[in-house]
Short mmCIF file of C-alpha atoms in Angstrom, two decimals:
data_model
loop_
_atom_site.label_atom_id
_atom_site.label_comp_id
_atom_site.label_asym_id
_atom_site.label_seq_id
_atom_site.Cartn_x
_atom_site.Cartn_y
_atom_site.Cartn_z
CA MET A 29 57.16 113.76 103.91
CA THR A 30 59.15 115.04 101.14
CA ASP A 31 57.06 115.05 98.00
CA PRO A 32 59.68 112.69 95.34
CA ILE A 33 58.17 114.97 92.09
CA LYS A 34 59.42 118.20 93.88
CA THR A 35 62.46 117.31 95.34
CA ALA A 36 63.07 116.03 91.78
CA ALA A 37 62.19 119.68 90.15
CA LYS A 38 64.72 120.74 91.74
CA ARG A 39 67.50 118.32 91.97
CA VAL A 40 70.46 120.09 89.21
CA LEU A 41 71.20 117.09 86.52
CA PRO A 42 74.85 115.94 85.30
CA LYS A 43 75.20 116.31 82.05
CA ARG A 44 75.73 112.68 80.46
CA PHE A 45 79.32 111.90 80.40
CA TYR A 46 79.68 108.57 78.49
CA LYS A 47 78.41 107.33 74.68
CA LEU A 48 77.41 103.85 75.69
CA ALA A 49 75.81 101.70 78.35
CA HIS A 50 76.38 97.90 78.05
CA VAL A 51 76.77 95.03 79.90
CA GLU A 52 79.60 92.12 80.85
CA LYS A 53 80.08 89.34 83.18
CA SER A 54 82.20 90.29 86.14
CA PRO A 55 85.40 87.92 87.47
CA GLU A 56 82.80 87.23 90.22
CA GLY A 57 80.48 85.71 88.20
CA GLN A 58 77.84 88.83 88.42
CA PHE A 59 76.77 91.29 85.95
CA ARG A 60 77.91 94.59 85.47
CA ILE A 61 77.41 97.45 83.99
CA LEU A 62 79.87 99.54 82.40
CA LEU A 63 79.88 103.68 80.72
CA ASP A 64 81.25 102.86 78.15
CA ASN A 65 85.10 100.97 79.67
CA ARG A 66 84.18 102.47 83.58
CA PRO A 67 81.22 100.39 85.48
CA VAL A 68 78.52 102.54 87.12
CA ARG A 69 79.24 103.04 91.05
CA THR A 70 76.28 103.17 93.66
CA PRO A 71 76.12 106.48 95.66
CA ALA A 72 78.41 104.48 98.65
CA LYS A 73 80.59 104.07 95.42
CA ALA A 74 80.52 99.96 94.93
CA GLU A 75 80.53 99.00 91.96
CA LEU A 76 76.81 97.80 90.91
CA GLN A 77 77.45 94.14 90.15
CA LEU A 78 73.94 92.29 89.75
CA PRO A 79 72.84 88.80 89.42
CA SER A 80 70.90 88.60 86.85
CA GLN A 81 72.34 89.32 83.44
CA ALA A 82 68.47 90.66 82.31
CA LEU A 83 68.33 92.59 85.54
CA ALA A 84 71.48 94.14 84.52
CA GLU A 85 71.10 94.88 80.88
CA ALA A 86 67.26 96.41 82.34
CA VAL A 87 69.47 98.42 84.58
CA ALA A 88 71.82 99.65 81.53
CA ALA A 89 68.69 100.78 79.38
CA GLU A 90 68.13 102.85 81.56
CA TRP A 91 71.67 104.85 81.60
CA GLU A 92 71.35 104.39 77.18
CA ALA A 93 67.70 105.80 77.81
CA GLN A 94 69.19 108.46 78.63
CA GLY A 95 69.39 112.63 77.01
CA GLU A 96 71.72 115.45 77.37
CA TYR A 97 71.11 114.84 81.71
CA VAL A 98 71.22 111.97 83.42
CA ASP A 99 68.20 112.42 86.15
CA PRO A 100 68.32 109.18 87.99
CA ALA A 101 64.49 109.81 88.44
CA THR A 102 63.80 108.02 85.35
CA MET A 103 66.13 104.77 86.29
CA PRO A 104 63.98 103.59 89.47
CA LEU A 105 65.63 99.72 88.55
CA THR A 106 68.86 101.66 89.28
CA ARG A 107 67.79 103.12 91.91
CA ILE A 108 66.43 99.39 93.41
CA ALA A 109 69.61 98.74 92.87
CA ASN A 110 71.74 101.22 94.74
CA SER A 111 69.81 100.66 97.28
CA THR A 112 70.30 96.83 97.34
CA ILE A 113 73.70 97.16 97.57
CA ASP A 114 74.25 99.98 100.04
CA GLY A 115 71.45 99.91 102.25
CA VAL A 116 69.84 96.14 102.08
CA VAL A 117 72.72 93.43 102.29
CA ALA A 118 73.28 95.81 105.46
CA ARG A 119 70.23 96.05 107.15
CA ARG A 120 68.71 93.03 105.71
CA ALA A 121 67.29 92.01 109.26
CA ASP A 122 66.00 95.63 110.25
CA VAL A 123 64.03 95.31 106.62
CA GLU A 124 62.83 91.76 107.25
CA LEU A 125 61.72 93.08 111.15
CA GLU A 126 59.65 96.37 109.03
CA MET A 127 57.62 93.75 106.40
CA ALA A 128 57.35 91.95 109.47
CA ASN A 129 55.65 94.77 111.35
CA TYR A 130 54.13 95.84 108.13
CA ALA A 131 52.16 92.34 108.08
CA CYS A 132 50.79 93.16 111.72
CA ASN A 133 49.32 96.32 110.73
CA ASP A 134 48.42 95.57 106.91
CA LEU A 135 45.90 96.86 104.44
CA VAL A 136 44.20 94.19 103.47
CA CYS A 137 42.65 93.08 107.23
CA TYR A 138 41.27 96.90 107.65
CA ARG A 139 37.54 96.48 105.51
CA ALA A 140 35.24 99.28 105.37
CA GLU A 141 31.61 98.98 107.48
CA THR A 142 30.14 101.20 104.46
CA PRO A 143 29.12 102.08 101.91
CA GLN A 144 28.62 97.89 100.27
CA ALA A 145 30.10 99.09 97.39
CA LEU A 146 34.00 99.49 98.64
CA VAL A 147 33.05 96.18 100.97
CA GLN A 148 32.78 94.10 98.60
CA ARG A 149 35.93 95.57 95.71
CA GLN A 150 37.75 94.96 99.16
CA ALA A 151 36.79 91.56 99.72
CA GLU A 152 36.34 90.74 96.30
CA ALA A 153 40.36 92.24 95.74
CA TRP A 154 42.08 91.23 99.56
CA ASP A 155 39.87 87.87 100.10
CA PRO A 156 42.21 85.68 98.61
CA VAL A 157 45.25 87.44 99.68
CA VAL A 158 44.12 86.97 103.29
CA ALA A 159 43.13 83.27 101.86
CA TRP A 160 46.80 82.75 100.26
CA ALA A 161 48.36 84.26 103.56
CA ALA A 162 46.37 81.25 105.66
CA LYS A 163 47.70 79.24 102.98
CA ASN A 164 51.29 79.96 102.18
CA LEU A 165 52.68 81.41 105.55
CA GLY A 166 50.22 79.08 107.82
CA VAL A 167 48.94 81.81 110.05
CA GLU A 168 45.54 83.55 108.80
CA PRO A 169 45.04 86.98 109.67
CA ARG A 170 42.68 89.01 111.43
CA ILE A 171 40.03 91.31 109.68
CA ALA A 172 38.81 94.32 111.40
CA ARG A 173 35.61 96.11 110.45
CA GLY A 174 36.30 99.86 110.65
CA ILE A 175 39.48 101.82 112.01
CA MET A 176 39.81 99.75 115.37
CA HIS A 177 42.84 98.12 115.54
CA VAL A 178 42.96 94.70 115.57
CA ALA A 179 46.27 92.54 117.37
CA GLN A 180 47.72 89.59 114.46
CA PRO A 181 48.14 86.29 115.73
CA PRO A 182 52.06 86.46 116.69
CA GLU A 183 52.81 83.71 114.56
CA LEU A 184 52.21 86.20 111.72
CA ALA A 185 55.30 88.52 112.01
CA GLN A 186 58.02 85.10 112.49
CA ALA A 187 55.84 84.05 109.21
CA VAL A 188 56.60 86.83 107.19
CA LYS A 189 60.27 86.83 108.42
CA ASN A 190 60.81 83.33 107.32
CA ALA A 191 59.30 83.86 104.50
CA LEU A 192 62.11 86.04 103.63
CA SER A 193 64.79 84.73 105.13
CA ALA A 194 65.60 82.77 102.25
CA ARG A 195 65.43 85.66 99.69
CA GLN A 196 68.36 87.72 97.65
CA PRO A 197 68.96 90.65 98.64
CA LEU A 198 67.04 91.97 95.43
CA HIS A 199 65.00 90.11 95.94
CA LEU A 200 64.16 91.56 99.35
CA ALA A 201 64.50 95.24 98.53
CA ALA A 202 61.87 94.73 96.02
CA LEU A 203 59.22 93.67 98.34
CA HIS A 204 59.95 96.13 100.80
CA VAL A 205 59.07 98.84 98.07
CA ILE A 206 56.39 97.18 96.99
CA THR A 207 55.36 96.87 100.80
CA THR A 208 56.12 100.30 101.76
CA LEU A 209 53.82 101.89 98.33
CA THR A 210 51.01 99.04 99.27
CA GLY A 211 51.17 99.45 102.67
CA SER A 212 50.82 95.43 102.86
CA ALA A 213 53.28 93.33 103.22
CA LEU A 214 50.46 90.47 101.96
CA LEU A 215 49.99 92.29 98.88
CA ALA A 216 53.78 91.77 98.32
CA LEU A 217 54.59 89.01 99.36
CA ALA A 218 51.01 86.99 97.29
CA HIS A 219 52.19 89.44 94.30
CA ALA A 220 56.09 87.23 94.30
CA ASP A 221 54.37 84.01 94.25
CA GLY A 222 51.77 84.60 90.92
CA LEU A 223 48.87 85.22 92.89
CA LEU A 224 48.38 89.47 91.65
CA GLU A 225 49.94 90.71 88.15
CA PRO A 226 51.56 93.98 88.23
CA ASP A 227 47.86 95.98 86.81
CA ALA A 228 45.76 93.85 89.75
CA LEU A 229 48.84 94.74 92.52
CA TRP A 230 48.18 98.39 92.01
CA LYS A 231 44.46 97.78 91.99
CA ALA A 232 44.33 95.74 95.62
CA ALA A 233 46.31 98.48 96.65
CA HIS A 234 44.50 101.14 95.89
CA ILE A 235 40.97 100.52 96.05
CA ASP A 236 40.12 102.81 98.57
CA GLU A 237 41.64 105.34 96.91
CA ASP A 238 40.12 104.95 93.91
CA PHE A 239 36.40 104.94 95.47
CA GLN A 240 37.14 108.38 96.90
CA ILE A 241 38.06 109.74 93.77
CA GLU A 242 35.36 108.45 91.61
CA GLN A 243 33.50 110.40 94.71
CA TRP A 244 35.39 113.68 94.56
CA GLY A 245 37.62 113.56 92.21
CA TRP A 246 41.47 114.96 92.31
CA ASP A 247 43.99 117.21 91.57
CA ALA A 248 46.82 117.55 89.11
CA GLU A 249 49.55 117.42 92.21
CA ALA A 250 47.56 114.37 93.18
CA GLU A 251 47.96 112.54 90.35
CA ALA A 252 51.28 113.17 89.66
CA ARG A 253 52.24 111.78 92.95
CA ARG A 254 49.83 108.61 92.02
CA SER A 255 52.10 108.34 88.83
CA PHE A 256 54.97 108.03 90.83
CA ARG A 257 54.01 105.46 92.78
CA HIS A 258 52.89 103.48 89.77
CA ASN A 259 56.06 103.75 88.70
CA GLU A 260 58.25 102.88 91.08
CA LEU A 261 55.46 99.96 92.37
CA ILE A 262 56.09 98.70 88.64
CA ALA A 263 59.66 99.04 88.38
CA ALA A 264 59.51 96.28 91.12
CA ALA A 265 57.74 94.19 90.25
CA ARG A 266 60.01 94.16 86.73
CA VAL A 267 62.86 93.70 89.31
CA LEU A 268 61.24 90.62 90.91
CA ALA A 269 60.28 89.15 87.49
CA LEU A 270 63.63 89.71 85.70
CA LEU A 271 65.18 88.05 88.47
CA ARG A 272 63.09 85.17 87.99
CA ALA A 273 64.06 85.20 84.44
#
């Protein structure tokens, strides 16, 4: 797996070529980001247009905050917007299927048998998510103790797809980011429904890791990777919040 920290360190960054980043409404009724008078384009050369003025202004702020060089690693909102336009729109069915597959092997469904302190932490954080799924998806996920696989009700995958089908592409892209970072489609959907604030979402996804850190500590490289993942998750959660705004 590619390490995003090391990859970013090796990248040759382009110099900033613009004075001002700002937002204007496009003829299509969307909001586009301009660098001076030139529109921002995605890696696939599509014009970066967003449905929310609040989100567009936040993306423009990432461009405005760049110094002498433009560093994509510091622009998570822009990356999510780019991936939505270049990838999610054309691959929507694949993204929905991937999230449904996560739900069928979801983090919150696999519980420790011991020690009791970890068992209790998992139950306190994850039981409300399972209850939310049973109520809002109409399917109660099955819980496993230990590492043995548990087959979920076949209706669960379809229920997740149904929950995603009406969401706009940016919303789906942000949910996909959260799902892949946490290993849980149920956490992502519960967060989008208002059950978990971003900090609680992060903590719920890292109960096992935090418990291990308390026991054994960690090294600087692991901390850097964790910080990168945290920033990505908070950015995805911010996309959802800005779309609601």
